[in-house]
Amino acid sequence: MKKIFLSENDMPKSWYNIAADLKTAALPPLNPGTLQPLGPDDLAPLFPMALIEQEVSMEREIPIPDPVQEGLKMWRPSPLIRATGLEAALKTPAKIYFKYEGVSPAGSHKPNTAIPQAYYNKLEGVKRLSTETGAGQWGSSLALAGQMFGLEVKVYMVKVSFTQKPYRRSMMQSWGAEIVPSPSSDTSFGRAILEKDPDNTGSLGIAISEAVEDAAQRDDTKYALGSVLNHVLLHQTVIGLEAKKQMEIAGDTPDIVIGCVGGGSNFAGLAFPYLRDKINGADIDFRAIEPTACPTLTRGKFAYDFGDMAQMTPLVSMYTLGHSFMPPGIHAGGLRYHGMAPMLSHVVREGLVDAYSYHQVEVFDAAALFARTEGIIPAPESAHAIKGAIDAAVEAREAGQEKTILFNLSGHGHFDMSAYDAYFAGKLSDYRPSDEDLAEGIAVTEGLPPV
Amino acid sequence: MKKIFLSENDMPKSWYNIAADLKTAALPPLNPGTLQPLGPDDLAPLFPMALIEQEVSMEREIPIPDPVQEGLKMWRPSPLIRATGLEAALKTPAKIYFKYEGVSPAGSHKPNTAIPQAYYNKLEGVKRLSTETGAGQWGSSLALAGQMFGLEVKVYMVKVSFTQKPYRRSMMQSWGAEIVPSPSSDTSFGRAILEKDPDNTGSLGIAISEAVEDAAQRDDTKYALGSVLNHVLLHQTVIGLEAKKQMEIAGDTPDIVIGCVGGGSNFAGLAFPYLRDKINGADIDFRAIEPTACPTLTRGKFAYDFGDMAQMTPLVSMYTLGHSFMPPGIHAGGLRYHGMAPMLSHVVREGLVDAYSYHQVEVFDAAALFARTEGIIPAPESAHAIKGAIDAAVEAREAGQEKTILFNLSGHGHFDMSAYDAYFAGKLSDYRPSDEDLAEGIAVTEGLPPV
């Protein structure tokens, strides 16, 4: 393991907006009522104007406000690390580098966008943010950011996680957020569900609906989302911008750039600044890694679809398994999402990024090897990127090529040790949805506008 | 929060041995059979000769072998951080700096000594290490270090922790260690206890006895201890040596140096390089912070005593509550030890270091304030140092003095969230042993050689 640090002065001063460099634009989001392209007014009840502007901006560089830079300095710049231990174990001529986002207070890349989101809301007089969280990574990050700028934060946490992951809950509480299990009696949507089914254990779809309703109902409150949207991917580009400077210090350029994908933001954060080089002619291989259990890019359909199960969001063009698809209960909870960020879906569709999928057990095999050789216990989500990097390094060995591989280690696994318990006990299962199941899920997009 | 990083090239090349600078020497350890000062042969069954030599060395600087430096580079140099958020919350004119050891793979300062211990054992042909662990910090660290140098590691984990802290167990398993709940059927001492009391939940005293027996019985195995001994404190001085360089970059020198104390190694690691300056005339205030529940320095007796309950260790001169003292079940498990490192006890006795104690709830109040202002959730042990720093900063405010405070944040609290749950639920209790309880514990030292 060899670390390359940047000084705080070397932190990026602007985010990189890939929209400025794409040869073809992504399809616009649609108002589900009128089926017309979304205008700022459609989003204003939920988001501050600064974020709505970022969502549609065509500027290549968008300055990072000073208070946001100060906030990010709590842990940024994050280290770039050469995985010499893993390289030796694989006997590969490839060089393997990774950007390590687990050094943030919440333990993942999520605060990279939570902090600017909280900042812009504060600037426009918002007093309170509502959001949903599944496993708790995003809720923790927004709690931290809210604390930083003096905003109240209300987190609707999927009830099954609320019960099973008390530690993520205590982390959010440490950062002053109010947390309720979703479905909750705090929203009419939640109450309606509880009335029919008091034992409902919740889903991300329900929690999103509750958080959106909360924000729409209260003048002092806006909604915050932790992935998928253009402005979220934009904020994550600090990862790739730092990595480029660090790779330059290392004297290397990546041949292969790898990240795991759920909603798409950590992958985009590392990849988009390099994707600009590819658009301009560089020969770089981009690999987005998803779980076989939730194969949005590898087996989904590019279509207009809703972002949530309750059909409350705008229609967005993306690879999707259908908004009613229920992914199997794999431990990489952050990758269990039916859709994929429209901007990432677009570059996959354009052939700039390739998608791969792996089974749960082989991903944990990779995680265990990484923990033993590099000393870091990765989050199950991030372990998908490790598996991708290992396979790329083995390919390089078999081809006798000195490839340079760069992947994003988006978070540590300190709050996922029960998954490791299950793995070491041999209790993990692999899941592969049948063609019939996928077809049934994707069928819900058929009545929606064509792409 | 403002971070000061060092480059890997600035890592210390030698450890600092305070024995070279003390005006009076600490009392020697005694063989409990002969009551004569211990010779190398007494320790040879348990430790490799290189560590025995370090234990008694009078050299000021002891070179850190290259492979150990390489191992430490997995996460070192650790950051020095100015706690500007905490300063603002306290409205203090004091500057508060902390050295953050939670960035290590195991999440605390413990790998600083696990790595050299594994290295020297490997060098002398040892194949296997045995050790005990309570909450699991030390066991995790030795597992990591064993993995690094290709040594098998057997961890005797106090049974109640084995059951209650499965995540630390999975961490050790990720790093390839063998873990058994102690008392175990793997040693004759463990079997004897289980025969009398099959439901015995274990104690650190029992686990130490099992690990020592394991090492004494097998030619291929030595024993490793995570605190208390001179060579352990020596290895931890990388903390203070780095901090001195970083404080120089910050343009400050500490007026007050603070750390929590259980066995004493994280405090000594930060403090000893600065204590040298005090011995040479500098005006620095040293504060060792312990729990009121286990008040070794503040209410214990300086005496010869055993390091373990089963009286298997040499007799060492130290502040002690008596080797039979059972500390109350506070959440700062790493501070629940009846004794204190002889070298630290010595400098406390010499008046170079002052001791303070705090109650559990006020320590968690400090931890929660720190989490909210600095974004890091501290280990309950380390939170004692935070409480000490907060009190020093408040003193400075009340006196209108611009003091510079430096403390050691020895670890993060990601594996202690159940303690935070209890705190937020208002379920934590304070404990203060009665004078009678303490006198009873200390009475066991009365038949031992006087100091």
Short mmCIF file of C-alpha atoms in Angstrom, two decimals, chain A residues 32 46 189 205-206 208-214 216 306-315:
data_model
loop_
_atom_site.label_atom_id
_atom_site.label_comp_id
_atom_site.label_asym_id
_atom_site.label_seq_id
_atom_site.Cartn_x
_atom_site.Cartn_y
_atom_site.Cartn_z
CA PRO A 32 -45.62 12.93 -15.58
CA LEU A 46 -38.58 20.28 -3.63
CA PHE A 189 -48.90 8.40 2.71
CA GLY A 205 -39.99 3.62 -2.54
CA ILE A 206 -42.26 4.29 0.42
CA ILE A 208 -38.99 8.52 -0.74
CA SER A 209 -42.70 9.16 -1.01
CA GLU A 210 -42.88 10.12 2.68
CA ALA A 211 -39.87 12.45 2.46
CA VAL A 212 -41.20 14.10 -0.70
CA GLU A 213 -44.63 14.58 0.88
CA ASP A 214 -43.01 16.08 3.99
CA ALA A 216 -44.05 19.42 -0.38
CA PHE A 306 -40.42 6.84 -12.52
CA GLY A 307 -37.65 7.13 -9.96
CA ASP A 308 -39.84 5.69 -7.20
CA MET A 309 -42.34 2.95 -6.73
CA ALA A 310 -45.18 5.33 -5.82
CA GLN A 311 -44.80 7.22 -9.14
CA MET A 312 -44.39 10.62 -7.43
CA THR A 313 -41.20 11.67 -9.21
CA PRO A 314 -40.75 13.08 -12.73
CA LEU A 315 -40.25 10.63 -15.58
#
